[in-house]
Coordinates of C-alpha atoms in Angstrom, one line a residue:
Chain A
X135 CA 50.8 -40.4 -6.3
X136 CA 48.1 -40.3 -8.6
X137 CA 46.0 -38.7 -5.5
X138 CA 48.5 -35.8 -5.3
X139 CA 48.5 -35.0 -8.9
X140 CA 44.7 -34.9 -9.0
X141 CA 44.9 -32.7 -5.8
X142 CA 47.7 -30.5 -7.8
X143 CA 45.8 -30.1 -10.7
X144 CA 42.3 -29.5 -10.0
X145 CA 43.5 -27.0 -7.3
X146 CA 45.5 -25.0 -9.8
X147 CA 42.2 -25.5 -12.4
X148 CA 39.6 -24.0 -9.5
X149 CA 42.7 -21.1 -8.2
X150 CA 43.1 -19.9 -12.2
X151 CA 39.4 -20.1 -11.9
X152 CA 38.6 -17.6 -8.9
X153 CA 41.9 -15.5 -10.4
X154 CA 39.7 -15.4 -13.9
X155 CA 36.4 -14.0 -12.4
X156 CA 38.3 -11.7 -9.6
X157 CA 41.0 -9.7 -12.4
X158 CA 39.7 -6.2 -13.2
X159 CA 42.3 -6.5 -16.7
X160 CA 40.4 -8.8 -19.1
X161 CA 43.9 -9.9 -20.3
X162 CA 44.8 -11.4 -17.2
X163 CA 41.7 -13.1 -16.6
X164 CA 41.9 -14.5 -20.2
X165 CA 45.9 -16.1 -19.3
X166 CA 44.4 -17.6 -16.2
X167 CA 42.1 -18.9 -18.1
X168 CA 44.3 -20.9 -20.2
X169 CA 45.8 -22.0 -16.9
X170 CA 42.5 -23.5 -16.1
X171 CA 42.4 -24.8 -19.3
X172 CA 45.7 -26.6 -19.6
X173 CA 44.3 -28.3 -15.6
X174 CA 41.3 -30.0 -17.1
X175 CA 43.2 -31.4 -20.0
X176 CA 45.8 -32.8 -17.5
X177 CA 42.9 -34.0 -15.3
X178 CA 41.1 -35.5 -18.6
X179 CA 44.2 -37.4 -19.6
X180 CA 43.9 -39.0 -15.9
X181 CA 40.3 -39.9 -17.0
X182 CA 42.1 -41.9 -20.0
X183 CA 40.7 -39.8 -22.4
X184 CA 43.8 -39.4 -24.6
X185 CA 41.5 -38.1 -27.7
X186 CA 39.8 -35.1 -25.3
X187 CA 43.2 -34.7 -24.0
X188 CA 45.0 -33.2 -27.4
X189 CA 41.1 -31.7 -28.6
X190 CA 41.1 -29.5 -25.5
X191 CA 44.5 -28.5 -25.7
X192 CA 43.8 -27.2 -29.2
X193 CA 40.4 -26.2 -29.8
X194 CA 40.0 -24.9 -26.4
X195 CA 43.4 -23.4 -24.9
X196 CA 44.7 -23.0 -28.6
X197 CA 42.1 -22.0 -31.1
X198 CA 39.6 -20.5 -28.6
X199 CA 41.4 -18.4 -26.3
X200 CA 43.7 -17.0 -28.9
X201 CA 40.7 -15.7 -30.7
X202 CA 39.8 -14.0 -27.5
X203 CA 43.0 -13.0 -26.9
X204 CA 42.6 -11.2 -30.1
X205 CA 39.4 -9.4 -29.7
X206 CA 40.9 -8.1 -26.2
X207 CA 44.3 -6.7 -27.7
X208 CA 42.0 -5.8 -31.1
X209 CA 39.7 -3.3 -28.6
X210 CA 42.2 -2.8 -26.1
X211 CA 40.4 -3.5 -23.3
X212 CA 42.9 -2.5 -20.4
X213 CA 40.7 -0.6 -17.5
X214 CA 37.6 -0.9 -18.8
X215 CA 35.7 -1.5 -15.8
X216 CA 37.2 0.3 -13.0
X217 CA 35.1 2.5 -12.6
X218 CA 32.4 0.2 -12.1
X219 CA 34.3 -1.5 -9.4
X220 CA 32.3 0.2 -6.4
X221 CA 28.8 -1.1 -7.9
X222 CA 30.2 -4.3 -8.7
X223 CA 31.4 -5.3 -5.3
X224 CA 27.9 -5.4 -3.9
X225 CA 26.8 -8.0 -6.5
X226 CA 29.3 -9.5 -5.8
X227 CA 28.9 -10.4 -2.0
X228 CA 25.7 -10.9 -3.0
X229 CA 26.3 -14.0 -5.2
X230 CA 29.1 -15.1 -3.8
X231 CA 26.6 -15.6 -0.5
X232 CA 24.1 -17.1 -3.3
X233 CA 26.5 -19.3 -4.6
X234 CA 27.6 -20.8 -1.1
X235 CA 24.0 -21.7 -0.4
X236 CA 23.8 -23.3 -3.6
X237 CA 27.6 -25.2 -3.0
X238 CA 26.1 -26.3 0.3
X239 CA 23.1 -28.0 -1.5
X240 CA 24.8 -29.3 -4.1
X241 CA 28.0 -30.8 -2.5
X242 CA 25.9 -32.0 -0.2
X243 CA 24.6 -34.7 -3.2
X244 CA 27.7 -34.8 -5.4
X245 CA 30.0 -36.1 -2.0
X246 CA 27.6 -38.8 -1.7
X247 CA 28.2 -40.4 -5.0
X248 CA 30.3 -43.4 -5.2
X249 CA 31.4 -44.9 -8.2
X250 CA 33.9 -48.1 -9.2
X251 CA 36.2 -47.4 -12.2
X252 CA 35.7 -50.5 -14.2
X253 CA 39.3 -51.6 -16.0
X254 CA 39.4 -50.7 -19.5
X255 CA 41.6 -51.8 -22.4
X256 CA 44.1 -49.5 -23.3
X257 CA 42.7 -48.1 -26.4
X258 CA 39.6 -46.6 -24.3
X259 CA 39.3 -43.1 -25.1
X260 CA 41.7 -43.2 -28.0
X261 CA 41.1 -41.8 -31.3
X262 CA 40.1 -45.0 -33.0
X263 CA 37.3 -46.0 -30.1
X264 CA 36.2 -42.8 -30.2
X265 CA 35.7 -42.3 -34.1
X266 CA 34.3 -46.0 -34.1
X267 CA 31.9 -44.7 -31.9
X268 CA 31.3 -41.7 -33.3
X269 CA 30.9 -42.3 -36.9
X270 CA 28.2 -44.9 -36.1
X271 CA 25.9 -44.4 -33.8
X272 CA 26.5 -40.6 -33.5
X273 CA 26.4 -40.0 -37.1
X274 CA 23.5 -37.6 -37.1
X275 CA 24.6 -35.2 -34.6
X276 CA 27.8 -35.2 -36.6
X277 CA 26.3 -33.9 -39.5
X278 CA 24.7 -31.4 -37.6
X279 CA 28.1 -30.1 -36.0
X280 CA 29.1 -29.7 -39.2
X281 CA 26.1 -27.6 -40.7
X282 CA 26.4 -25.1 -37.4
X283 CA 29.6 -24.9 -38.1
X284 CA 28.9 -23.7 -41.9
X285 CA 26.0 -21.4 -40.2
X286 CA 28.8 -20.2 -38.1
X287 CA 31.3 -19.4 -41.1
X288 CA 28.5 -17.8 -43.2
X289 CA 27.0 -15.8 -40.0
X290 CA 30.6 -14.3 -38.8
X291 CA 31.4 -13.3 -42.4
X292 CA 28.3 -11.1 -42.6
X293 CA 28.7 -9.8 -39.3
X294 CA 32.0 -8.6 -40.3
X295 CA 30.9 -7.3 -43.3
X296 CA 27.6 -5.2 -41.6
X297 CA 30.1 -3.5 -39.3
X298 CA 31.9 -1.7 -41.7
Chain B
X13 CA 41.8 -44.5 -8.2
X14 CA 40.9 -41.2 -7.1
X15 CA 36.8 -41.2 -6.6
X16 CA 34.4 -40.2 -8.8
X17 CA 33.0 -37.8 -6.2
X18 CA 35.8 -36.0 -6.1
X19 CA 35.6 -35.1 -9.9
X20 CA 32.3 -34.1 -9.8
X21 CA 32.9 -31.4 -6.9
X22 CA 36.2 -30.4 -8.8
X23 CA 33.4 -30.1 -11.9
X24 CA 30.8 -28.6 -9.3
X25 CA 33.1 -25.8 -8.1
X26 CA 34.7 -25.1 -11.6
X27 CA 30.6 -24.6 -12.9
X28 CA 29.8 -22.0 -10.0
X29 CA 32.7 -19.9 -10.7
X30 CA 31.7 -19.5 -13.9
X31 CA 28.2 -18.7 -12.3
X32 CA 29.4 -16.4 -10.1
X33 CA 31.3 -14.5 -12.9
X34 CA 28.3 -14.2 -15.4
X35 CA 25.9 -12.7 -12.5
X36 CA 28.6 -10.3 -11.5
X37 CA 31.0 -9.2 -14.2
X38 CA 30.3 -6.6 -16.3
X39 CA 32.7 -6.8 -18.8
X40 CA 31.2 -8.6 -21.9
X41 CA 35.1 -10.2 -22.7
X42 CA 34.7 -11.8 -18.9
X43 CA 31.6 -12.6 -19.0
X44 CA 31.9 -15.0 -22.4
X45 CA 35.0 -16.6 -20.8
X46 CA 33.1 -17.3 -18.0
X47 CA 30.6 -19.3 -20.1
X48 CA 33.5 -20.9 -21.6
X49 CA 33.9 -22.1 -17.8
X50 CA 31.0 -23.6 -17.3
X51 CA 30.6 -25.3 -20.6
X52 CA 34.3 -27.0 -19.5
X53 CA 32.9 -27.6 -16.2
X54 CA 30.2 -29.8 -17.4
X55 CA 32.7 -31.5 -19.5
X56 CA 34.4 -32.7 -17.0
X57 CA 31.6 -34.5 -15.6
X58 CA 30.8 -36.2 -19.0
X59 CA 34.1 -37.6 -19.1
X60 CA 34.8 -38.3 -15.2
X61 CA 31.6 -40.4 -16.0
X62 CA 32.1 -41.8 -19.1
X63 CA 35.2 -43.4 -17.6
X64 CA 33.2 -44.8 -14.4
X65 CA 31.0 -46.4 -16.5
X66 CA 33.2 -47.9 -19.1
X67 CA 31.4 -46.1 -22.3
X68 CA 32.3 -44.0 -24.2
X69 CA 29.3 -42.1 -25.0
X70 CA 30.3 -39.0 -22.7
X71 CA 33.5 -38.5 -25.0
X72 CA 31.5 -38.2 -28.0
X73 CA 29.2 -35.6 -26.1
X74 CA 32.9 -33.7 -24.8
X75 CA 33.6 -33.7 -28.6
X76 CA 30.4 -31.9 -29.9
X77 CA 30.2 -29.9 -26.9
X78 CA 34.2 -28.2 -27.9
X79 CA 32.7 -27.7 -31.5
X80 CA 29.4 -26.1 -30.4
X81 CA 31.7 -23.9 -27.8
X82 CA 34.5 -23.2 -30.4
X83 CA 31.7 -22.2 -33.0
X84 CA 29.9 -19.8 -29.9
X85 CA 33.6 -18.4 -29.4
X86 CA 33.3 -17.5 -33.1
X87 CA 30.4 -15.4 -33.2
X88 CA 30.0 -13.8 -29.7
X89 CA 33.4 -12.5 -30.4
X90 CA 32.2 -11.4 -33.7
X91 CA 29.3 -9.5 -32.0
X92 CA 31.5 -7.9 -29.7
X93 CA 33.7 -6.2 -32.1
X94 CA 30.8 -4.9 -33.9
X95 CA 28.9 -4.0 -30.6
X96 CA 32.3 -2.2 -29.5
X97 CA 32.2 -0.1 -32.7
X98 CA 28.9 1.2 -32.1
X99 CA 29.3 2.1 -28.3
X100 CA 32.8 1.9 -27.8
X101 CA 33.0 -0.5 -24.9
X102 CA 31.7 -4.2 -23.9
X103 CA 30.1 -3.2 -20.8
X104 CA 26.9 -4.9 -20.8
X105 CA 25.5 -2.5 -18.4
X106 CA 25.9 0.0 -20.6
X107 CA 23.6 -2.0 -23.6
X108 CA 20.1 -1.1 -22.4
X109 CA 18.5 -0.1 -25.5
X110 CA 17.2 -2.5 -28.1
X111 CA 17.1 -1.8 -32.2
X112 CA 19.4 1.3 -32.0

């Protein structure tokens, strides 16, 4: 059961994956995206990571893709690049071929790895462990979130600002 | 249990994707959300490995990661509105010329 599910999901993840890099409409390719998305927070709640679970479901299908949902309907993007399609479908044989060689390497290792799930208590990967965790020995890096995240706030208000 | 190999070529294929769509896309909108790919796709190898090992350590690493990534999100997007005011497009073909 739990086999099939992972099979489900990771295959929809890595399908909305190829859809998102293959759509000439960077709409499209942004809703598949979400699709992929929405897979790894399915396949991290398998993991038992209930925290990561809700965070990517917000920050990263919410918060993240609606801003670039935004930006695309803000610019209306619609055919922007179809004219560059004949170029493009060189370079893209050509790293497609690259990335095969590289799959064929790297599989090679990653298929080899075994690894025992030890049992864990049921609060593992809950909000609580993970803040215990966090607020302790990852203090520092923390506080450093935080201050990129100010950089971030004072860096997108001037760019805003310039462009006008 | 479904292995931990099988997670980490789920994470594997999920990174070259994105790969694949930085070196060949053109459109500066794809391209980002590529990245976006690849940053999850390394994700889910900190957490398929933070739960075969018991620690927890790869969550908080998942967590920072998402903030760094949302805070990216914030700015390139930023850029690219200002960069399509300028030239009209996102085509980074198109962005050959530096200080103009």
């Amino acid at each position: 059961m739990e086999r099939v599910l992972f099979y489900a999901l990771s295959g929809i993840s890595v399908l909305a994956a190829l859809w998102m890099i293959t759509r000439r409409s960077p709409l499209s390719s942004a809703l598949s995206l979400v699709v992929t998305f929405l897979g790894l927070a399915a396949l991290y709640a398998m993991l038992d990571a209930q925290l990561l679970f809700v965070v990517q479901i917000w920050v990263y299908a919410g918060a993240v893709m609606v801003l670039v949902l935004f930006v695309i309907m803000l610019l209306n993007l619609r055919e922007e690049e179809s004219r560059m399609a004949a170029a493009s479908w060189g370079r893209f044989a050509l790293c497609g071929i690259l990335a095969l060689g590289l799959a064929w390497k790297a599989f090679g290792v990653l298929a080899g790895v075994r690894g025992i799930a030890p049992p864990v208590s049921s609060e593992f990967g809950g909000v609580a462990s993970v803040a215990e965790i966090l607020f302790t020995r990852y203090l520092v890096q923390f506080q450093l979130v935080g201050l990129l995240l100010l950089a971030v706030v004072v860096g997108v208000v001037v760019l805003a600002k310039r462009a006008r | 249990m479904v292995g931990l190999h099988e997670y980490l070529v789920v994470s594997g294929l999920l990174f070259l994707i994105g790969a694949v769509g930085v070196l060949t896309r053109t459109n500066g909108l794809i391209l980002f959300m590529s990245l976006e790919l690849m940053l999850n796709a390394v994700n889910l190898t900190f957490v398929a490995l933070a739960r075969y090992t018991g620690s927890l350590d790869g969550h908080v690493f998942v967590f920072l990661v998402t903030a760094v990534a949302a805070a990216e999100a914030a700015v390139g997007l930023a850029i690219f509105v200002s960069l399509f005011r300028l030239h009209r497009s996102v085509n980074v073909d198109q962005m050959n010329a530096m200080g103009e």
